[in-house]
Structure formats: C-alpha cells, structure tokens
Tab-separated table of C-alpha atoms and ligand atoms in Angstrom:
chain	number	residue	atom	x	y	z
A	2	UNK	CA	111.749	103.345	96.995
A	3	UNK	CA	108.451	105.030	97.785
A	4	UNK	CA	106.087	103.714	100.465
A	5	UNK	CA	102.555	105.027	100.853
A	6	UNK	CA	100.934	104.381	104.265
A	7	UNK	CA	97.153	104.402	104.629
A	8	UNK	CA	95.941	105.136	108.173
A	9	UNK	CA	92.716	106.420	109.662
A	10	UNK	CA	92.066	105.247	113.215
A	11	UNK	CA	93.824	105.751	116.539
A	12	UNK	CA	95.764	102.462	116.806
A	13	UNK	CA	97.050	102.927	113.270
A	14	UNK	CA	98.685	106.244	114.151
A	15	UNK	CA	100.605	104.462	116.936
A	16	UNK	CA	101.815	101.786	114.481
A	17	UNK	CA	102.647	104.418	111.875
A	18	UNK	CA	105.052	106.281	114.193
A	19	UNK	CA	107.936	103.749	114.203
A	20	UNK	CA	107.462	103.034	110.483
A	21	UNK	CA	107.663	106.755	109.653
A	22	UNK	CA	110.773	106.970	111.842
A	23	UNK	CA	112.395	103.989	110.102
A	24	UNK	CA	111.624	105.464	106.657
A	25	UNK	CA	113.232	108.736	107.705
A	26	UNK	CA	116.287	106.860	109.029
A	27	UNK	CA	116.734	104.857	105.813
A	28	UNK	CA	116.069	107.732	103.410
A	29	UNK	CA	112.925	106.080	102.051
A	30	UNK	CA	110.274	108.363	100.590
A	31	UNK	CA	107.103	108.001	102.674
A	32	UNK	CA	103.681	109.363	101.767
A	33	UNK	CA	101.067	109.374	104.556
A	34	UNK	CA	97.374	109.189	103.655
A	35	UNK	CA	94.930	109.866	106.530
A	36	UNK	CA	91.461	108.637	105.619
A	37	UNK	CA	89.731	110.740	108.287
A	38	UNK	CA	87.985	107.739	109.875
A	39	UNK	CA	89.010	109.229	113.234
A	40	UNK	CA	88.770	113.014	113.284
A	41	UNK	CA	88.417	114.025	116.964
A	42	UNK	CA	91.694	115.715	117.980
A	43	UNK	CA	92.086	113.311	120.949
A	44	UNK	CA	91.768	110.307	118.630
A	45	UNK	CA	93.968	111.708	115.881
A	46	UNK	CA	95.953	114.984	116.040
A	47	UNK	CA	97.539	114.346	119.457
A	48	UNK	CA	99.114	111.131	118.148
A	49	UNK	CA	100.805	112.939	115.264
A	50	UNK	CA	102.067	115.657	117.616
A	51	UNK	CA	103.174	113.438	120.544
A	52	UNK	CA	104.732	110.687	118.436
A	53	UNK	CA	106.446	113.165	116.074
A	54	UNK	CA	104.742	111.769	112.984
A	55	UNK	CA	104.975	114.036	109.933
A	56	UNK	CA	101.651	115.637	108.968
A	57	UNK	CA	99.668	113.569	106.479
A	58	UNK	CA	100.405	114.374	102.844
A	59	UNK	CA	96.810	113.604	101.918
A	60	UNK	CA	93.650	113.799	104.033
A	61	UNK	CA	90.532	112.103	102.680
A	62	UNK	CA	88.166	113.533	105.353
A	63	UNK	CA	85.691	110.661	105.180
A	64	UNK	CA	84.434	110.932	108.788
A	65	UNK	CA	81.943	108.560	110.421
A	66	UNK	CA	79.355	106.468	108.598
A	67	UNK	CA	78.084	102.887	108.429
A	68	UNK	CA	80.637	100.244	107.458
A	69	UNK	CA	79.712	100.125	103.766
A	70	UNK	CA	79.449	103.870	103.344
A	71	UNK	CA	82.690	104.552	105.218
A	72	UNK	CA	84.676	101.840	103.405
A	73	UNK	CA	83.160	102.937	100.088
A	74	UNK	CA	83.963	106.606	100.670
A	75	UNK	CA	87.629	105.747	101.261
A	76	UNK	CA	87.716	103.498	98.196
A	77	UNK	CA	86.149	106.181	96.021
A	78	UNK	CA	88.815	108.700	97.007
A	79	UNK	CA	91.879	106.412	97.074
A	80	UNK	CA	92.260	105.644	93.346
A	81	UNK	CA	93.152	109.209	92.489
A	82	UNK	CA	95.704	109.404	95.325
A	83	UNK	CA	97.374	106.128	94.377
A	84	UNK	CA	97.501	107.025	90.712
A	85	UNK	CA	99.074	110.364	91.531
A	86	UNK	CA	101.783	108.929	93.814
A	87	UNK	CA	102.332	105.481	92.211
A	88	UNK	CA	104.198	104.063	95.241
A	89	UNK	CA	106.383	100.942	95.199
A	90	UNK	CA	104.405	99.696	98.202
A	91	UNK	CA	101.038	100.582	99.677
A	92	UNK	CA	101.268	99.789	103.387
A	93	UNK	CA	98.044	99.170	105.325
A	94	UNK	CA	97.834	98.657	109.080
A	95	UNK	CA	95.724	96.482	111.389
A	96	UNK	CA	92.053	95.738	110.844
A	97	UNK	CA	89.910	98.829	110.406
A	98	UNK	CA	87.691	99.903	107.535
A	99	UNK	CA	90.597	102.128	106.405
A	100	UNK	CA	92.812	99.006	106.166
A	101	UNK	CA	90.430	97.111	103.919
A	102	UNK	CA	89.651	100.081	101.690
A	103	UNK	CA	93.344	100.935	101.256
A	104	UNK	CA	94.224	97.359	100.336
A	105	UNK	CA	91.330	96.915	97.933
A	106	UNK	CA	91.985	100.155	96.123
A	107	UNK	CA	95.679	99.267	95.674
A	108	UNK	CA	95.187	95.702	94.392
A	109	UNK	CA	92.619	96.886	91.876
A	110	UNK	CA	95.269	99.263	90.505
A	111	UNK	CA	97.889	96.466	90.504
A	112	UNK	CA	100.018	98.274	93.066
A	113	UNK	CA	101.907	96.038	95.542
A	114	UNK	CA	100.250	95.972	98.976
A	115	UNK	CA	101.826	95.033	102.297
A	116	UNK	CA	99.704	94.352	105.390
A	117	UNK	CA	101.242	95.233	108.731
A	118	UNK	CA	99.821	93.163	111.624
A	119	UNK	CA	98.814	90.371	109.257
A	120	UNK	CA	97.555	86.972	110.401
A	121	UNK	CA	95.633	87.971	113.508
A	122	UNK	CA	92.434	86.021	113.920
A	123	UNK	CA	89.690	86.024	116.545
A	124	UNK	CA	87.613	83.472	114.560
A	125	UNK	CA	84.625	85.611	115.587
A	126	UNK	CA	82.717	86.485	112.425
A	127	UNK	CA	80.500	88.922	114.337
A	128	UNK	CA	83.460	91.340	114.577
A	129	UNK	CA	83.785	93.792	111.670
A	130	UNK	CA	87.558	93.729	112.224
A	131	UNK	CA	87.739	89.969	111.567
A	132	UNK	CA	86.377	90.430	108.037
A	133	UNK	CA	88.707	93.374	107.455
A	134	UNK	CA	91.715	91.230	108.465
A	135	UNK	CA	90.861	88.140	106.461
A	136	UNK	CA	89.989	90.081	103.307
A	137	UNK	CA	93.075	92.289	103.575
A	138	UNK	CA	95.417	89.331	104.131
A	139	UNK	CA	94.069	87.515	101.095
A	140	UNK	CA	94.332	90.648	98.932
A	141	UNK	CA	97.836	91.679	99.987
A	142	UNK	CA	101.145	90.705	98.343
A	143	UNK	CA	103.267	90.820	101.487
A	144	UNK	CA	102.014	89.813	104.934
A	145	UNK	CA	103.993	91.271	107.834
A	146	UNK	CA	103.069	89.157	110.847
A	147	UNK	CA	103.674	90.234	114.455
A	148	UNK	CA	103.828	86.750	116.058
A	149	UNK	CA	104.453	83.088	115.284
A	150	UNK	CA	100.772	82.386	116.023
A	151	UNK	CA	99.828	84.890	113.297
A	152	UNK	CA	102.305	83.170	110.917
A	153	UNK	CA	100.609	79.835	111.671
A	154	UNK	CA	97.160	81.272	110.880
A	155	UNK	CA	98.445	82.585	107.549
A	156	UNK	CA	100.012	79.213	106.707
A	157	UNK	CA	96.715	77.482	107.513
A	158	UNK	CA	95.010	79.734	104.976
A	159	UNK	CA	97.565	78.931	102.269
A	160	UNK	CA	99.372	82.262	102.590
A	161	UNK	CA	102.762	81.096	103.923
A	162	UNK	CA	104.691	82.077	100.782
A	163	UNK	CA	103.655	85.718	101.158
A	164	UNK	CA	104.229	85.892	104.935
A	165	UNK	CA	107.151	87.065	107.015
A	166	UNK	CA	107.570	87.428	110.777
A	167	UNK	CA	108.636	90.961	111.732
A	168	UNK	CA	107.508	91.347	115.371
A	169	UNK	CA	105.157	93.993	116.677
A	170	UNK	CA	105.791	97.659	115.919
A	171	UNK	CA	103.664	98.632	118.936
A	172	UNK	CA	106.486	97.344	121.139
A	173	UNK	CA	108.911	99.677	119.298
A	174	UNK	CA	106.806	102.729	120.017
A	175	UNK	CA	105.970	101.727	123.582
A	176	UNK	CA	109.620	101.212	124.532
A	177	UNK	CA	110.625	104.523	122.995
A	178	UNK	CA	107.784	106.481	124.613
A	179	UNK	CA	108.392	104.911	128.015
A	180	UNK	CA	112.081	105.753	127.894
A	181	UNK	CA	111.231	109.366	126.984
A	182	UNK	CA	108.605	109.960	129.707
A	183	UNK	CA	110.056	112.994	131.449
A	184	UNK	CA	107.640	113.151	134.391
A	185	UNK	CA	105.967	109.761	134.924
A	186	UNK	CA	104.212	111.016	138.066
A	187	UNK	CA	102.484	113.904	136.237
A	188	UNK	CA	99.673	111.742	134.922
A	189	UNK	CA	99.027	110.394	138.450
A	190	UNK	CA	98.855	113.905	139.867
A	191	UNK	CA	96.457	114.777	137.069
A	192	UNK	CA	94.268	111.750	137.806
A	193	UNK	CA	94.536	112.416	141.575
A	194	UNK	CA	95.609	108.803	142.212
A	195	UNK	CA	98.466	106.954	143.911
A	196	UNK	CA	100.738	104.582	141.936
A	197	UNK	CA	99.442	100.998	142.136
A	198	UNK	CA	96.058	101.933	143.615
A	199	UNK	CA	93.799	102.086	140.540
A	200	UNK	CA	92.808	100.422	137.286
A	201	UNK	CA	92.513	101.949	133.821
A	202	UNK	CA	89.507	100.889	131.728
A	203	UNK	CA	88.531	101.336	128.068
A	204	UNK	CA	85.454	99.922	126.313
A	205	UNK	CA	84.718	100.828	122.692
A	206	UNK	CA	83.962	97.743	120.581
A	207	UNK	CA	80.635	97.777	118.765
A	208	UNK	CA	79.675	94.353	120.121
A	209	UNK	CA	80.007	95.738	123.679
A	210	UNK	CA	78.760	99.314	123.281
A	211	UNK	CA	75.816	98.709	120.972
A	212	UNK	CA	74.000	96.044	123.019
A	213	UNK	CA	72.261	97.902	125.894
A	214	UNK	CA	72.090	94.914	128.279
A	215	UNK	CA	75.687	93.943	127.663
A	216	UNK	CA	76.947	97.493	128.094
A	217	UNK	CA	74.976	97.945	131.335
A	218	UNK	CA	76.504	94.712	132.717
A	219	UNK	CA	80.046	95.784	131.827
A	220	UNK	CA	79.613	99.224	133.405
A	221	UNK	CA	78.120	97.620	136.530
A	222	UNK	CA	81.139	95.301	136.699
A	223	UNK	CA	83.550	98.257	136.475
A	224	UNK	CA	81.617	100.123	139.171
A	225	UNK	CA	81.863	97.081	141.499
A	226	UNK	CA	85.679	96.754	141.373
A	227	UNK	CA	87.218	97.045	144.861
A	228	UNK	CA	89.558	99.928	143.949
A	229	UNK	CA	89.258	103.159	141.912
A	230	UNK	CA	88.794	102.703	138.154
A	231	UNK	CA	89.374	105.433	135.561
A	232	UNK	CA	87.338	104.834	132.404
A	233	UNK	CA	88.880	106.576	129.373
A	234	UNK	CA	85.742	107.021	127.305
A	235	UNK	CA	85.854	106.670	123.498
A	236	UNK	CA	83.254	108.937	121.811
A	237	UNK	CA	81.286	105.892	120.704
A	238	UNK	CA	80.925	104.739	124.347
A	239	UNK	CA	79.707	108.159	125.511
A	240	UNK	CA	77.298	108.306	122.584
A	241	UNK	CA	75.783	104.852	123.209
A	242	UNK	CA	75.605	105.346	127.004
A	243	UNK	CA	73.750	108.612	126.498
A	244	UNK	CA	71.373	107.036	123.972
A	245	UNK	CA	70.649	104.234	126.443
A	246	UNK	CA	70.337	106.676	129.411
A	247	UNK	CA	73.111	104.722	131.131
A	248	UNK	CA	75.055	106.595	133.838
A	249	UNK	CA	78.741	105.709	133.501
A	250	UNK	CA	79.994	107.325	136.723
A	251	UNK	CA	79.269	105.561	140.016
A	252	UNK	CA	80.801	103.188	142.569
A	253	UNK	CA	84.509	102.734	141.794
A	254	UNK	CA	84.175	104.338	138.372
A	255	UNK	CA	85.126	107.822	137.225
A	256	UNK	CA	85.074	108.846	133.567
A	257	UNK	CA	87.707	110.794	131.641
A	258	UNK	CA	88.407	111.620	127.996
A	259	UNK	CA	90.905	109.395	126.136
A	260	UNK	CA	94.524	110.183	127.054
A	261	UNK	CA	97.322	111.103	124.664
A	262	UNK	CA	99.611	108.109	124.051
A	263	UNK	CA	102.510	109.025	126.392
A	264	UNK	CA	100.078	109.780	129.250
A	265	UNK	CA	98.267	106.492	128.589
A	266	UNK	CA	101.531	104.560	128.795
A	267	UNK	CA	102.408	106.393	132.028
A	268	UNK	CA	98.978	105.622	133.482
A	269	UNK	CA	99.020	101.926	132.527
A	270	UNK	CA	102.545	101.573	133.873
A	271	UNK	CA	101.405	103.028	137.216
A	272	UNK	CA	98.076	101.150	137.363
A	273	UNK	CA	97.470	97.934	139.296
A	274	UNK	CA	95.299	96.662	136.456
A	275	UNK	CA	93.679	97.287	133.072
A	276	UNK	CA	90.143	96.344	132.024
A	277	UNK	CA	89.553	96.671	128.289
A	278	UNK	CA	88.147	95.370	125.030
A	279	UNK	CA	90.975	96.956	123.017
A	280	UNK	CA	93.536	94.773	121.264
A	281	UNK	CA	96.453	97.165	121.597
A	282	UNK	CA	95.921	97.843	125.281
A	283	UNK	CA	96.100	94.120	126.117
A	284	UNK	CA	99.618	94.044	124.717
A	285	UNK	CA	100.637	97.380	126.180
A	286	UNK	CA	99.526	96.170	129.614
A	287	UNK	CA	101.530	92.958	129.132
A	288	UNK	CA	104.637	94.824	127.971
A	289	UNK	CA	104.408	97.019	131.085
A	290	UNK	CA	103.604	93.957	133.237
A	291	UNK	CA	100.253	95.347	134.368
A	292	UNK	CA	97.609	92.581	134.709
A	293	UNK	CA	94.788	92.854	132.178
A	294	UNK	CA	91.142	91.771	132.195
A	295	UNK	CA	89.695	91.617	128.683
A	296	UNK	CA	85.941	91.907	128.238
A	297	UNK	CA	85.692	89.783	125.113
A	298	UNK	CA	84.947	86.164	124.298
A	299	UNK	CA	88.336	85.690	122.614
A	300	UNK	CA	91.581	87.497	121.928
A	301	UNK	CA	93.953	87.660	118.995
A	302	UNK	CA	96.815	88.143	121.480
A	303	UNK	CA	96.643	84.647	122.970
A	304	UNK	CA	100.204	84.876	124.344
A	305	UNK	CA	99.056	87.380	127.014
A	306	UNK	CA	96.526	84.812	128.290
A	307	UNK	CA	98.864	81.811	128.039
A	308	UNK	CA	101.516	83.658	130.049
A	309	UNK	CA	98.952	84.410	132.790
A	310	UNK	CA	98.778	88.202	132.389
A	311	UNK	CA	95.394	88.478	130.715
A	312	UNK	CA	92.031	86.983	131.746
A	313	UNK	CA	89.072	86.911	129.348
A	314	UNK	CA	85.556	87.533	130.604
A	315	UNK	CA	82.969	86.723	127.945
A	316	UNK	CA	80.543	89.666	127.917
A	317	UNK	CA	77.761	87.422	126.545
A	318	UNK	CA	77.758	85.147	129.592
A	319	UNK	CA	79.993	86.810	132.189
A	320	UNK	CA	78.406	88.653	135.091
A	321	UNK	CA	79.274	92.068	136.499
A	322	UNK	CA	80.632	90.212	139.553
A	323	UNK	CA	83.023	88.174	137.376
A	324	UNK	CA	84.460	91.322	135.809
A	325	UNK	CA	84.912	92.915	139.251
A	326	UNK	CA	86.436	89.727	140.671
A	327	UNK	CA	88.900	89.252	137.764
A	328	UNK	CA	90.010	92.886	138.010
A	329	UNK	CA	90.847	92.389	141.709
A	330	UNK	CA	92.787	89.108	141.287
A	331	UNK	CA	96.309	88.706	142.712
A	332	UNK	CA	99.358	89.679	140.647
A	333	UNK	CA	100.443	86.962	138.157
A	334	UNK	CA	103.805	85.166	138.197
A	335	UNK	CA	106.629	87.231	136.701
A	336	UNK	CA	107.765	86.397	133.169
A	337	UNK	CA	110.521	87.659	130.908
A	338	UNK	CA	108.898	86.285	127.739
A	339	UNK	CA	108.901	88.616	124.696
A	340	UNK	CA	106.342	87.136	122.285
A	341	UNK	CA	105.930	90.505	120.533
A	342	UNK	CA	109.564	91.104	119.700
A	343	UNK	CA	112.334	93.271	121.061
A	344	UNK	CA	111.360	96.735	119.876
A	345	UNK	CA	112.987	96.544	116.432
A	346	UNK	CA	110.008	95.471	114.349
A	347	UNK	CA	109.923	98.626	112.199
A	348	UNK	CA	113.479	97.881	110.988
A	349	UNK	CA	112.323	94.379	110.019
A	350	UNK	CA	109.314	95.896	108.210
A	351	UNK	CA	111.573	98.163	106.155
A	352	UNK	CA	113.959	95.254	105.417
A	353	UNK	CA	111.025	93.160	104.196
A	354	UNK	CA	109.696	95.973	101.988
A	355	UNK	CA	113.125	96.753	100.525
A	356	UNK	CA	113.805	93.060	99.840
A	357	UNK	CA	110.259	92.135	98.988
A	358	UNK	CA	109.679	93.434	95.502
A	359	UNK	CA	110.411	89.949	94.116
A	360	UNK	CA	107.752	88.429	96.418
A	361	UNK	CA	105.031	90.264	94.536
A	362	UNK	CA	103.017	87.833	92.416
B	15	UD1	C1	87.624	101.701	114.850
B	15	UD1	C2	87.990	100.300	114.323
B	15	UD1	C3	88.431	99.413	115.486
B	15	UD1	C4	89.528	100.093	116.312
B	15	UD1	C5	89.024	101.462	116.746
B	15	UD1	C6	90.017	102.227	117.585
B	15	UD1	C7	86.654	99.604	112.355
B	15	UD1	C8	85.617	98.673	111.866
B	15	UD1	N1	86.848	99.635	113.692
B	15	UD1	O1	86.500	101.543	115.709
B	15	UD1	O2	88.938	98.211	114.959
B	15	UD1	O3	89.789	99.286	117.445
B	15	UD1	O4	88.719	102.220	115.563
B	15	UD1	O5	89.368	103.307	118.227
B	15	UD1	O6	87.283	100.259	111.553
B	15	UD1	N2	83.588	108.769	116.522
B	15	UD1	C9	83.757	110.079	116.944
B	15	UD1	N3	84.930	110.704	116.623
B	15	UD1	C10	85.915	110.114	115.903
B	15	UD1	C11	85.702	108.793	115.469
B	15	UD1	C12	84.560	108.130	115.789
B	15	UD1	O7	82.903	110.651	117.591
B	15	UD1	O8	86.950	110.753	115.665
B	15	UD1	C13	82.333	108.059	116.888
B	15	UD1	C14	81.260	108.173	115.848
B	15	UD1	O9	80.024	108.198	116.498
B	15	UD1	C15	81.408	106.886	115.060
B	15	UD1	C16	81.814	105.900	116.160
B	15	UD1	O10	82.625	106.678	117.048
B	15	UD1	O11	80.249	106.500	114.391
B	15	UD1	C17	82.584	104.727	115.654
B	15	UD1	O12	83.752	105.179	114.965
B	15	UD1	P1	84.458	104.238	113.864
B	15	UD1	O13	85.673	104.892	113.347
B	15	UD1	O14	83.448	103.824	112.865
B	15	UD1	O15	84.856	102.965	114.673
B	15	UD1	P2	85.579	102.788	116.088
B	15	UD1	O16	84.571	102.285	117.050
B	15	UD1	O17	86.404	103.952	116.511
C-alpha cells in the first residue's frame, strides 16, 4: 500500500504529523508532497522539525499568488508527480488551495482520492475555503469526516456511501504534543506573562484582513480587552496592516511572530482566553478547555459553541466593544464531552484507507 499526501499550508502540516506516524507504525509507504503554498520557515519548516514529520519527498515550490494562479500552478506540477509515484491513495487535507488542486489532479488521472477533514461546511460562499471543501468532497472517492455533524452534511449532499467517521487527527497531535511538553512554563517566561492572565489572538482570514474597516474594528476590539493580549501575527495580517497604515500594537495588544506548534499549545493551555478566526485554534482551545472568542459570522466547529466554550462575534456587524466584552466573559461550565474523538483518529484513517479500496467507484 502506498499513500501520497499532498500538503502545503500550516494546518495541513499539523494534520499530516499523526498520519505520517501511523503510516510508519503500520509499515505503509508514504510519499509527502509539499506544494510550497506556505514557505516562511515559521509557517512550514518548524512544523516538520517539531512534529518529527519526515522531510517532503517532493517540493513543488509554488509560493504565493492569486487563487487561480496558485491552484493552477499546483495542478500543473502535480500530474508528473502522481504519474511517477502512482499511489494507491492520494490523501488531501482540509480546505486550502493545495487541497483542491491535489484532489483535482488525482481524479483526472483516475487515482483514488481520500479527503481528510471532509464534510465541514460554513455555508458561507464568500470564503475561498468553502468552495475548496465542497469541490474536494464531491471529487473524492473516500470522505474521512471528523464529526457526526460533518457526516450529516455529506449525507445531505448525497455523499453518504463514500463517507466514514474517523474523528479529528488534530486531537491526536494535540494530546501527544501536550504530553511531551518538557517545560510548559518556558513559553510564559518567553512571553513575560503569568499563567491565566492573558489571551492569545490570531487573525488571518482574507475576509477579515483584506477589508480595512473590518480589520481596524477587530484590532480596536483586541486593544480594548481588559487583560494583556498577545497577537501572533500571520504574514498576511502584517502585510495588510502595513498597507492600510494600521498600527497593531496598542492598549492591551502586543504583537509577536507565529509560534511553533508545541509553544502554541503551551501558550493556549496557559491562557485565560483565545480570540481567533482560525478553525484549528477553536478546537485546540476547546480541547485545552480555554474559552474561545471567534471573530467570524459562523463556524464549522459548531460543537464548541453548543457546549458553551466558543462565542461568535460577527465581524460584519459586531463592534470592537463586543469583541472586548466577549473576550472578558466568565469561564464556561465544565464539560467532559469529546466531540472530536479520543486521539486515535489517525489509526481510523489508516484502517479506512487499508479497507477502502473496494469503496472506490
Ligand atoms: C491559507 C488557507 C487557509 C488556512 C491558512 C492557514 C487557502 C485559500 N487558504 O490561508 O484556509 O487557514 O492557509 O494559515 O488556501 N504568506 C507569506 N508567507 C507564507 C505564506 C503566505 O508571507 O509562507 C503571505 C503572502 O502575502 C500570501 C498571503 O500570506 O499572499 C496569503 O497566503 P495564502 O497561502 O494564499 O493563504 P493563507 O491566508 O495563509
């Protein structure tokens, strides 16, 4: 059995880690293709090093570009790679341009495609990720869903026969990394903050960074929070803030570069709150039982909201004061719910791929 994983952006490296581990453990040949969508060392190389992921076998070096050009560049280079390796499964992850391009290239060559993190929907057609998800799910042969809600979405779209519930591989990696943190206080010393006294913030989505008024309102909201906030700035956020002459630092807010994954987990675990527009961080905060405020009009991870650990503030209508107020709310009621699985999703992924050849239609 030969699996070929296509990854390119930061959250995909996190999801790749437990899959690569499981392949190693089961003696499955695993080829890693890095599209180069993310190329900054802090968005890419540190994840391979910290999460002990083998170096990519193939690097497509596509870099940044508009959606069409970036997706097209990956597509143009993938055929050759797939024809050379002829895997039993092409495995694509999440909802980025690398996901869609990997899936499209494989189906056109009649190679079986599995989509990890299938069935997520925001029902917001203004998000580029929503199109990537829907198109990838409908192209793929095997849909590996993280939650029952995702399974229900797939069934509603007529895709039940190709779907299987495996849980969320991000829980696998989070549990492993947390158990291996040798000095959980180091990140606090580095940030100069006391445990439980601060929030961690990340903002990177195009719909938030690329609208000057919206971005200014979000930054104002972060600055008005009643305790220190550390903003881990994605390059896109720095770029747009600079272009809009928007000062990020001020009030409660200090700005830092993105953290490596283990340090991020340590920081979120020690934080009193998280404010974000990231999908992964909403779940990581929930898994670590750190309250989250999500600056989006909807979330794919509805369980975090239903269980009371995540509050949505719609950046189109929400005010800076509402963001600040939500981020200072009292701690939610404790829960022992595990809607994202028990940390063994990668094993279920491998089981599904090993069993799944007969699902391919
Ligand atoms: C991409 C994904 C998004 C995911 C995010 C994680 C798509 C459509 N979006 O968004 O779903 O949540 O990754 O971070 O695929 N840049 C750099 N260095 C890099 C990468 C990007 O400076 O290594 C800058 C460039 O100015 C680039 C911009 O960030 O144009 C956007 O990068 P891109 O990869 O297109 O999308 P992300 O916003 O990172």
